[in-house]
């Protein structure tokens, strides 16, 4: 398994650990997707991808349908996706993705968490050299399909030549250019692959080793950030404990 898989697996457990927060965050993503492309999943690839992820996270069908219905209501809040970049103690880079209806509130909350726990919020784009944004697709393997041949064909659609296999979950994770998200999704769907999740992620280009005590400090910052209702995802370049 590649470094991207190990990093993603280690951080995802914390990012999506609380089911209530997970459903709230997915609900915001649904609202943004519906506003941008309409409520019909058949004609809205972004919404279709979020629904696949919602199902994978065991979000009930009623919750998904309610979120779509609410997104069309007059009282639906107007969410904006905003990113914040900074450093925690020990030089650990931290990238925060949010969906908010009040950017003043959100940036104040994020800055407060950084400041109180020994970090500092930086300027937009300051961590571009540390994290690479990728589109990520989790699919179920198809019997009789040669993965090397599949990847060779998918390269023309923006997929990277490295992929991860999770035999325990019977899943294959593909990574690609974020600009190619829609065409990769369309290829997989048109060719009968079960897309269990389709989303974006950020993978650190390099990770930093930390002591157990330092890890506990960084974990506290990440946990506090993830507790904020506006925060969608938190990424960092701390080396996963499983690799040490």
PDB file of C-alpha atoms in Angstrom:
ATOM      1  CA  UNK A   1       0.000   0.000   0.000  1.00  0.00           C
ATOM      2  CA  UNK A   2       1.220   3.467  -0.856  1.00  0.00           C
ATOM      3  CA  UNK A   3       2.028   6.333   1.485  1.00  0.00           C
ATOM      4  CA  UNK A   4      -1.103   8.188   0.376  1.00  0.00           C
ATOM      5  CA  UNK A   5      -3.262   5.260   1.495  1.00  0.00           C
ATOM      6  CA  UNK A   6      -1.569   4.939   4.888  1.00  0.00           C
ATOM      7  CA  UNK A   7      -1.820   8.678   5.539  1.00  0.00           C
ATOM      8  CA  UNK A   8      -5.467   8.813   4.441  1.00  0.00           C
ATOM      9  CA  UNK A   9      -6.439   5.761   6.481  1.00  0.00           C
ATOM     10  CA  UNK A  10      -4.758   7.078   9.620  1.00  0.00           C
ATOM     11  CA  UNK A  11      -6.324  10.538   9.413  1.00  0.00           C
ATOM     12  CA  UNK A  12      -9.774   9.485   8.187  1.00  0.00           C
ATOM     13  CA  UNK A  13     -10.482   7.592  11.395  1.00  0.00           C
ATOM     14  CA  UNK A  14     -10.358  10.852  13.323  1.00  0.00           C
ATOM     15  CA  UNK A  15     -11.905  13.045  10.673  1.00  0.00           C
ATOM     16  CA  UNK A  16     -15.072  10.985  10.408  1.00  0.00           C
ATOM     17  CA  UNK A  17     -15.102   9.436  13.864  1.00  0.00           C
ATOM     18  CA  UNK A  18     -18.255  11.233  15.087  1.00  0.00           C
ATOM     19  CA  UNK A  19     -21.334  10.123  13.113  1.00  0.00           C
ATOM     20  CA  UNK A  20     -23.429  13.202  13.933  1.00  0.00           C
ATOM     21  CA  UNK A  21     -20.687  15.550  12.748  1.00  0.00           C
ATOM     22  CA  UNK A  22     -20.165  13.419   9.670  1.00  0.00           C
ATOM     23  CA  UNK A  23     -23.817  13.701   8.663  1.00  0.00           C
ATOM     24  CA  UNK A  24     -23.804  17.459   9.305  1.00  0.00           C
ATOM     25  CA  UNK A  25     -20.743  17.922   7.100  1.00  0.00           C
ATOM     26  CA  UNK A  26     -22.144  15.785   4.313  1.00  0.00           C
ATOM     27  CA  UNK A  27     -25.398  17.746   4.559  1.00  0.00           C
ATOM     28  CA  UNK A  28     -23.495  20.965   3.872  1.00  0.00           C
ATOM     29  CA  UNK A  29     -21.761  19.365   0.901  1.00  0.00           C
ATOM     30  CA  UNK A  30     -25.144  18.294  -0.461  1.00  0.00           C
ATOM     31  CA  UNK A  31     -26.476  21.842  -0.046  1.00  0.00           C
ATOM     32  CA  UNK A  32     -23.522  23.295  -1.972  1.00  0.00           C
ATOM     33  CA  UNK A  33     -23.839  20.680  -4.733  1.00  0.00           C
ATOM     34  CA  UNK A  34     -27.603  21.178  -5.117  1.00  0.00           C
ATOM     35  CA  UNK A  35     -27.228  24.946  -5.354  1.00  0.00           C
ATOM     36  CA  UNK A  36     -24.521  24.590  -7.996  1.00  0.00           C
ATOM     37  CA  UNK A  37     -26.057  21.848 -10.130  1.00  0.00           C
ATOM     38  CA  UNK A  38     -29.634  21.177  -9.075  1.00  0.00           C
ATOM     39  CA  UNK A  39     -31.326  18.431  -7.014  1.00  0.00           C
ATOM     40  CA  UNK A  40     -31.403  15.724  -9.707  1.00  0.00           C
ATOM     41  CA  UNK A  41     -28.473  13.389  -8.993  1.00  0.00           C
ATOM     42  CA  UNK A  42     -28.713  11.872 -12.466  1.00  0.00           C
ATOM     43  CA  UNK A  43     -27.851  15.242 -13.991  1.00  0.00           C
ATOM     44  CA  UNK A  44     -25.572  16.461 -11.197  1.00  0.00           C
ATOM     45  CA  UNK A  45     -22.330  14.425 -11.038  1.00  0.00           C
ATOM     46  CA  UNK A  46     -21.067  16.308  -7.984  1.00  0.00           C
ATOM     47  CA  UNK A  47     -24.242  15.537  -6.039  1.00  0.00           C
ATOM     48  CA  UNK A  48     -24.108  11.932  -7.215  1.00  0.00           C
ATOM     49  CA  UNK A  49     -20.570  11.612  -5.883  1.00  0.00           C
ATOM     50  CA  UNK A  50     -21.516  13.068  -2.492  1.00  0.00           C
ATOM     51  CA  UNK A  51     -24.469  10.687  -2.217  1.00  0.00           C
ATOM     52  CA  UNK A  52     -22.113   7.754  -2.854  1.00  0.00           C
ATOM     53  CA  UNK A  53     -19.854   8.965  -0.059  1.00  0.00           C
ATOM     54  CA  UNK A  54     -22.872   9.512   2.208  1.00  0.00           C
ATOM     55  CA  UNK A  55     -23.986   5.925   1.689  1.00  0.00           C
ATOM     56  CA  UNK A  56     -20.492   4.664   2.424  1.00  0.00           C
ATOM     57  CA  UNK A  57     -20.572   6.575   5.709  1.00  0.00           C
ATOM     58  CA  UNK A  58     -23.903   4.871   6.512  1.00  0.00           C
ATOM     59  CA  UNK A  59     -25.948   8.052   6.250  1.00  0.00           C
ATOM     60  CA  UNK A  60     -29.614   6.925   6.125  1.00  0.00           C
ATOM     61  CA  UNK A  61     -31.491   7.380   2.870  1.00  0.00           C
ATOM     62  CA  UNK A  62     -34.084   9.568   4.605  1.00  0.00           C
ATOM     63  CA  UNK A  63     -31.327  11.904   5.808  1.00  0.00           C
ATOM     64  CA  UNK A  64     -29.906  12.195   2.304  1.00  0.00           C
ATOM     65  CA  UNK A  65     -33.301  12.934   0.758  1.00  0.00           C
ATOM     66  CA  UNK A  66     -34.088  15.448   3.504  1.00  0.00           C
ATOM     67  CA  UNK A  67     -30.792  17.234   2.934  1.00  0.00           C
ATOM     68  CA  UNK A  68     -31.536  17.521  -0.798  1.00  0.00           C
ATOM     69  CA  UNK A  69     -35.061  18.808  -0.102  1.00  0.00           C
ATOM     70  CA  UNK A  70     -33.817  21.317   2.454  1.00  0.00           C
ATOM     71  CA  UNK A  71     -31.177  22.536   0.005  1.00  0.00           C
ATOM     72  CA  UNK A  72     -33.964  23.657  -2.334  1.00  0.00           C
ATOM     73  CA  UNK A  73     -35.824  25.577   0.387  1.00  0.00           C
ATOM     74  CA  UNK A  74     -35.959  29.346   0.580  1.00  0.00           C
ATOM     75  CA  UNK A  75     -34.535  29.304   4.086  1.00  0.00           C
ATOM     76  CA  UNK A  76     -31.475  27.255   3.152  1.00  0.00           C
ATOM     77  CA  UNK A  77     -28.269  28.955   4.251  1.00  0.00           C
ATOM     78  CA  UNK A  78     -25.801  30.001   1.582  1.00  0.00           C
ATOM     79  CA  UNK A  79     -22.636  28.051   2.332  1.00  0.00           C
ATOM     80  CA  UNK A  80     -19.264  29.111   1.000  1.00  0.00           C
ATOM     81  CA  UNK A  81     -16.228  26.834   0.895  1.00  0.00           C
ATOM     82  CA  UNK A  82     -13.209  28.507   2.534  1.00  0.00           C
ATOM     83  CA  UNK A  83      -9.743  27.123   3.280  1.00  0.00           C
ATOM     84  CA  UNK A  84      -7.336  28.150   6.030  1.00  0.00           C
ATOM     85  CA  UNK A  85      -3.652  27.282   6.267  1.00  0.00           C
ATOM     86  CA  UNK A  86      -1.239  27.470   9.148  1.00  0.00           C
ATOM     87  CA  UNK A  87       1.313  25.761  11.338  1.00  0.00           C
ATOM     88  CA  UNK A  88       0.919  24.006  14.645  1.00  0.00           C
ATOM     89  CA  UNK A  89       3.753  23.494  17.127  1.00  0.00           C
ATOM     90  CA  UNK A  90       6.899  21.637  15.991  1.00  0.00           C
ATOM     91  CA  UNK A  91       6.527  22.937  12.429  1.00  0.00           C
ATOM     92  CA  UNK A  92       3.559  20.719  11.555  1.00  0.00           C
ATOM     93  CA  UNK A  93       1.552  22.123   8.631  1.00  0.00           C
ATOM     94  CA  UNK A  94      -2.224  22.132   9.093  1.00  0.00           C
ATOM     95  CA  UNK A  95      -4.727  22.698   6.272  1.00  0.00           C
ATOM     96  CA  UNK A  96      -8.365  23.375   7.198  1.00  0.00           C
ATOM     97  CA  UNK A  97     -11.296  23.124   4.770  1.00  0.00           C
ATOM     98  CA  UNK A  98     -14.589  24.701   5.819  1.00  0.00           C
ATOM     99  CA  UNK A  99     -18.126  25.249   4.548  1.00  0.00           C
ATOM    100  CA  UNK A 100     -19.629  28.299   6.202  1.00  0.00           C
ATOM    101  CA  UNK A 101     -22.465  30.804   6.025  1.00  0.00           C
ATOM    102  CA  UNK A 102     -20.425  33.298   8.070  1.00  0.00           C
ATOM    103  CA  UNK A 103     -16.778  33.649   7.115  1.00  0.00           C
ATOM    104  CA  UNK A 104     -16.119  36.218   9.851  1.00  0.00           C
ATOM    105  CA  UNK A 105     -17.172  33.736  12.508  1.00  0.00           C
ATOM    106  CA  UNK A 106     -15.293  30.856  10.937  1.00  0.00           C
ATOM    107  CA  UNK A 107     -11.934  32.562  10.512  1.00  0.00           C
ATOM    108  CA  UNK A 108     -12.158  33.928  14.057  1.00  0.00           C
ATOM    109  CA  UNK A 109     -12.820  30.444  15.442  1.00  0.00           C
ATOM    110  CA  UNK A 110     -10.031  28.824  13.424  1.00  0.00           C
ATOM    111  CA  UNK A 111      -7.521  31.539  14.321  1.00  0.00           C
ATOM    112  CA  UNK A 112      -8.449  31.263  18.002  1.00  0.00           C
ATOM    113  CA  UNK A 113      -7.789  27.516  18.048  1.00  0.00           C
ATOM    114  CA  UNK A 114      -4.400  27.967  16.374  1.00  0.00           C
ATOM    115  CA  UNK A 115      -3.389  30.767  18.735  1.00  0.00           C
ATOM    116  CA  UNK A 116      -4.548  29.107  21.952  1.00  0.00           C
ATOM    117  CA  UNK A 117      -2.777  25.839  21.189  1.00  0.00           C
ATOM    118  CA  UNK A 118       0.589  27.169  20.076  1.00  0.00           C
ATOM    119  CA  UNK A 119       0.012  27.500  16.350  1.00  0.00           C
ATOM    120  CA  UNK A 120      -0.335  30.360  13.891  1.00  0.00           C
ATOM    121  CA  UNK A 121      -2.640  30.949  10.960  1.00  0.00           C
ATOM    122  CA  UNK A 122      -0.872  31.724   7.686  1.00  0.00           C
ATOM    123  CA  UNK A 123      -1.837  33.259   4.366  1.00  0.00           C
ATOM    124  CA  UNK A 124      -3.803  31.568   1.617  1.00  0.00           C
ATOM    125  CA  UNK A 125      -1.538  29.443  -0.577  1.00  0.00           C
ATOM    126  CA  UNK A 126       1.270  29.246   1.968  1.00  0.00           C
ATOM    127  CA  UNK A 127       1.002  25.448   2.155  1.00  0.00           C
ATOM    128  CA  UNK A 128       0.590  24.755  -1.557  1.00  0.00           C
ATOM    129  CA  UNK A 129       4.090  23.279  -1.693  1.00  0.00           C
ATOM    130  CA  UNK A 130       3.356  20.860   1.146  1.00  0.00           C
ATOM    131  CA  UNK A 131      -0.021  19.394   0.143  1.00  0.00           C
ATOM    132  CA  UNK A 132      -1.154  18.049  -3.204  1.00  0.00           C
ATOM    133  CA  UNK A 133      -4.892  18.107  -3.877  1.00  0.00           C
ATOM    134  CA  UNK A 134      -6.201  14.990  -5.605  1.00  0.00           C
ATOM    135  CA  UNK A 135      -9.474  13.515  -6.708  1.00  0.00           C
ATOM    136  CA  UNK A 136     -10.039  10.155  -5.065  1.00  0.00           C
ATOM    137  CA  UNK A 137     -12.351   7.328  -6.078  1.00  0.00           C
ATOM    138  CA  UNK A 138     -13.034   4.208  -4.053  1.00  0.00           C
ATOM    139  CA  UNK A 139     -14.428   1.392  -6.180  1.00  0.00           C
ATOM    140  CA  UNK A 140     -15.291  -2.280  -5.827  1.00  0.00           C
ATOM    141  CA  UNK A 141     -13.047  -4.536  -7.952  1.00  0.00           C
ATOM    142  CA  UNK A 142     -14.753  -6.087 -10.967  1.00  0.00           C
ATOM    143  CA  UNK A 143     -14.188  -9.753 -11.636  1.00  0.00           C
ATOM    144  CA  UNK A 144     -12.055 -10.359 -14.700  1.00  0.00           C
ATOM    145  CA  UNK A 145     -10.752  -6.783 -14.902  1.00  0.00           C
ATOM    146  CA  UNK A 146      -6.978  -6.471 -15.062  1.00  0.00           C
ATOM    147  CA  UNK A 147      -6.038  -3.469 -12.932  1.00  0.00           C
ATOM    148  CA  UNK A 148      -2.869  -2.681 -14.880  1.00  0.00           C
ATOM    149  CA  UNK A 149      -4.874  -2.488 -18.100  1.00  0.00           C
ATOM    150  CA  UNK A 150      -7.580  -0.441 -16.413  1.00  0.00           C
ATOM    151  CA  UNK A 151      -5.055   2.049 -15.040  1.00  0.00           C
ATOM    152  CA  UNK A 152      -3.357   2.277 -18.434  1.00  0.00           C
ATOM    153  CA  UNK A 153      -6.675   3.288 -19.958  1.00  0.00           C
ATOM    154  CA  UNK A 154      -7.598   5.618 -17.099  1.00  0.00           C
ATOM    155  CA  UNK A 155      -4.313   7.528 -17.385  1.00  0.00           C
ATOM    156  CA  UNK A 156      -5.835   9.231 -20.439  1.00  0.00           C
ATOM    157  CA  UNK A 157      -8.632  10.430 -18.150  1.00  0.00           C
ATOM    158  CA  UNK A 158      -6.301  11.941 -15.543  1.00  0.00           C
ATOM    159  CA  UNK A 159      -5.793   8.982 -13.167  1.00  0.00           C
ATOM    160  CA  UNK A 160      -2.376   8.375 -11.609  1.00  0.00           C
ATOM    161  CA  UNK A 161      -0.592   5.103 -12.293  1.00  0.00           C
ATOM    162  CA  UNK A 162      -0.403   4.213  -8.581  1.00  0.00           C
ATOM    163  CA  UNK A 163      -3.446   2.891  -6.746  1.00  0.00           C
ATOM    164  CA  UNK A 164      -4.184   1.278  -3.392  1.00  0.00           C
ATOM    165  CA  UNK A 165      -5.844  -2.052  -2.702  1.00  0.00           C
ATOM    166  CA  UNK A 166      -7.659  -2.701   0.570  1.00  0.00           C
ATOM    167  CA  UNK A 167      -8.299  -6.436   0.570  1.00  0.00           C
ATOM    168  CA  UNK A 168     -10.022  -6.309   3.951  1.00  0.00           C
ATOM    169  CA  UNK A 169     -12.688  -3.916   2.647  1.00  0.00           C
ATOM    170  CA  UNK A 170     -12.561  -5.295  -0.914  1.00  0.00           C
ATOM    171  CA  UNK A 171     -11.861  -1.812  -2.250  1.00  0.00           C
ATOM    172  CA  UNK A 172      -9.538  -0.145  -4.710  1.00  0.00           C
ATOM    173  CA  UNK A 173      -8.674   3.535  -4.341  1.00  0.00           C
ATOM    174  CA  UNK A 174      -7.711   5.539  -7.401  1.00  0.00           C
ATOM    175  CA  UNK A 175      -6.125   8.990  -7.353  1.00  0.00           C
ATOM    176  CA  UNK A 176      -6.220  11.580 -10.086  1.00  0.00           C
ATOM    177  CA  UNK A 177      -6.005  15.175 -11.197  1.00  0.00           C
ATOM    178  CA  UNK A 178      -8.745  17.167  -9.399  1.00  0.00           C
ATOM    179  CA  UNK A 179      -9.561  18.933 -12.675  1.00  0.00           C
ATOM    180  CA  UNK A 180     -10.394  15.520 -14.157  1.00  0.00           C
ATOM    181  CA  UNK A 181     -12.862  14.566 -11.425  1.00  0.00           C
ATOM    182  CA  UNK A 182     -15.980  14.594 -13.610  1.00  0.00           C
ATOM    183  CA  UNK A 183     -14.479  12.666 -16.520  1.00  0.00           C
ATOM    184  CA  UNK A 184     -12.989  10.009 -14.217  1.00  0.00           C
ATOM    185  CA  UNK A 185     -16.324   9.638 -12.462  1.00  0.00           C
ATOM    186  CA  UNK A 186     -18.147   9.349 -15.796  1.00  0.00           C
ATOM    187  CA  UNK A 187     -15.757   6.682 -17.073  1.00  0.00           C
ATOM    188  CA  UNK A 188     -16.180   4.550 -13.952  1.00  0.00           C
ATOM    189  CA  UNK A 189     -19.959   4.859 -13.994  1.00  0.00           C
ATOM    190  CA  UNK A 190     -20.253   4.243 -17.745  1.00  0.00           C
ATOM    191  CA  UNK A 191     -18.134   1.097 -17.414  1.00  0.00           C
ATOM    192  CA  UNK A 192     -20.192  -0.406 -14.620  1.00  0.00           C
ATOM    193  CA  UNK A 193     -17.890   0.104 -11.643  1.00  0.00           C
ATOM    194  CA  UNK A 194     -19.484   0.461  -8.222  1.00  0.00           C
ATOM    195  CA  UNK A 195     -18.230   3.841  -6.996  1.00  0.00           C
ATOM    196  CA  UNK A 196     -18.355   3.622  -3.208  1.00  0.00           C
ATOM    197  CA  UNK A 197     -16.926   7.104  -2.654  1.00  0.00           C
ATOM    198  CA  UNK A 198     -15.852   9.980  -4.865  1.00  0.00           C
ATOM    199  CA  UNK A 199     -14.243  12.967  -3.217  1.00  0.00           C
ATOM    200  CA  UNK A 200     -11.235  15.258  -3.007  1.00  0.00           C
ATOM    201  CA  UNK A 201      -8.342  14.868  -0.621  1.00  0.00           C
ATOM    202  CA  UNK A 202      -5.016  16.512   0.184  1.00  0.00           C
ATOM    203  CA  UNK A 203      -1.919  14.371   0.566  1.00  0.00           C
ATOM    204  CA  UNK A 204       1.281  15.772   2.131  1.00  0.00           C
ATOM    205  CA  UNK A 205       4.307  15.617  -0.148  1.00  0.00           C
ATOM    206  CA  UNK A 206       6.474  14.977   2.892  1.00  0.00           C
ATOM    207  CA  UNK A 207       5.668  13.975   6.465  1.00  0.00           C
ATOM    208  CA  UNK A 208       7.432  14.944   9.685  1.00  0.00           C
ATOM    209  CA  UNK A 209       8.288  12.583  12.511  1.00  0.00           C
ATOM    210  CA  UNK A 210       7.159  13.563  16.005  1.00  0.00           C
ATOM    211  CA  UNK A 211       7.463  12.182  19.521  1.00  0.00           C
ATOM    212  CA  UNK A 212       4.453  10.733  21.319  1.00  0.00           C
ATOM    213  CA  UNK A 213       4.187  13.890  23.402  1.00  0.00           C
ATOM    214  CA  UNK A 214       4.334  16.102  20.323  1.00  0.00           C
ATOM    215  CA  UNK A 215       1.729  13.918  18.595  1.00  0.00           C
ATOM    216  CA  UNK A 216      -0.650  14.402  21.507  1.00  0.00           C
ATOM    217  CA  UNK A 217      -0.295  18.182  21.190  1.00  0.00           C
ATOM    218  CA  UNK A 218      -0.987  18.191  17.439  1.00  0.00           C
ATOM    219  CA  UNK A 219      -3.869  15.745  17.880  1.00  0.00           C
ATOM    220  CA  UNK A 220      -5.456  18.196  20.318  1.00  0.00           C
ATOM    221  CA  UNK A 221      -5.349  21.019  17.756  1.00  0.00           C
ATOM    222  CA  UNK A 222      -6.791  18.770  15.043  1.00  0.00           C
ATOM    223  CA  UNK A 223      -9.561  17.547  17.346  1.00  0.00           C
ATOM    224  CA  UNK A 224     -10.493  21.087  18.397  1.00  0.00           C
ATOM    225  CA  UNK A 225     -10.641  22.176  14.768  1.00  0.00           C
ATOM    226  CA  UNK A 226     -12.782  19.199  13.792  1.00  0.00           C
ATOM    227  CA  UNK A 227     -15.217  20.007  16.587  1.00  0.00           C
ATOM    228  CA  UNK A 228     -16.065  23.323  14.917  1.00  0.00           C
ATOM    229  CA  UNK A 229     -19.365  23.051  13.040  1.00  0.00           C
ATOM    230  CA  UNK A 230     -17.979  24.858   9.994  1.00  0.00           C
ATOM    231  CA  UNK A 231     -14.943  22.622   9.525  1.00  0.00           C
ATOM    232  CA  UNK A 232     -15.187  19.956   6.830  1.00  0.00           C
ATOM    233  CA  UNK A 233     -11.706  18.436   6.788  1.00  0.00           C
ATOM    234  CA  UNK A 234      -8.394  18.917   8.544  1.00  0.00           C
ATOM    235  CA  UNK A 235      -5.145  17.760   6.938  1.00  0.00           C
ATOM    236  CA  UNK A 236      -1.641  17.787   8.397  1.00  0.00           C
ATOM    237  CA  UNK A 237       1.814  16.476   7.540  1.00  0.00           C
ATOM    238  CA  UNK A 238       2.486  14.659  10.806  1.00  0.00           C
ATOM    239  CA  UNK A 239       3.741  11.148  10.156  1.00  0.00           C
ATOM    240  CA  UNK A 240       1.010   8.571  10.911  1.00  0.00           C
ATOM    241  CA  UNK A 241       1.696   6.548  14.039  1.00  0.00           C
ATOM    242  CA  UNK A 242       1.314   3.303  12.109  1.00  0.00           C
ATOM    243  CA  UNK A 243       4.417   4.118  10.061  1.00  0.00           C
ATOM    244  CA  UNK A 244       6.691   4.783  12.999  1.00  0.00           C
TER     245      UNK A 244
END
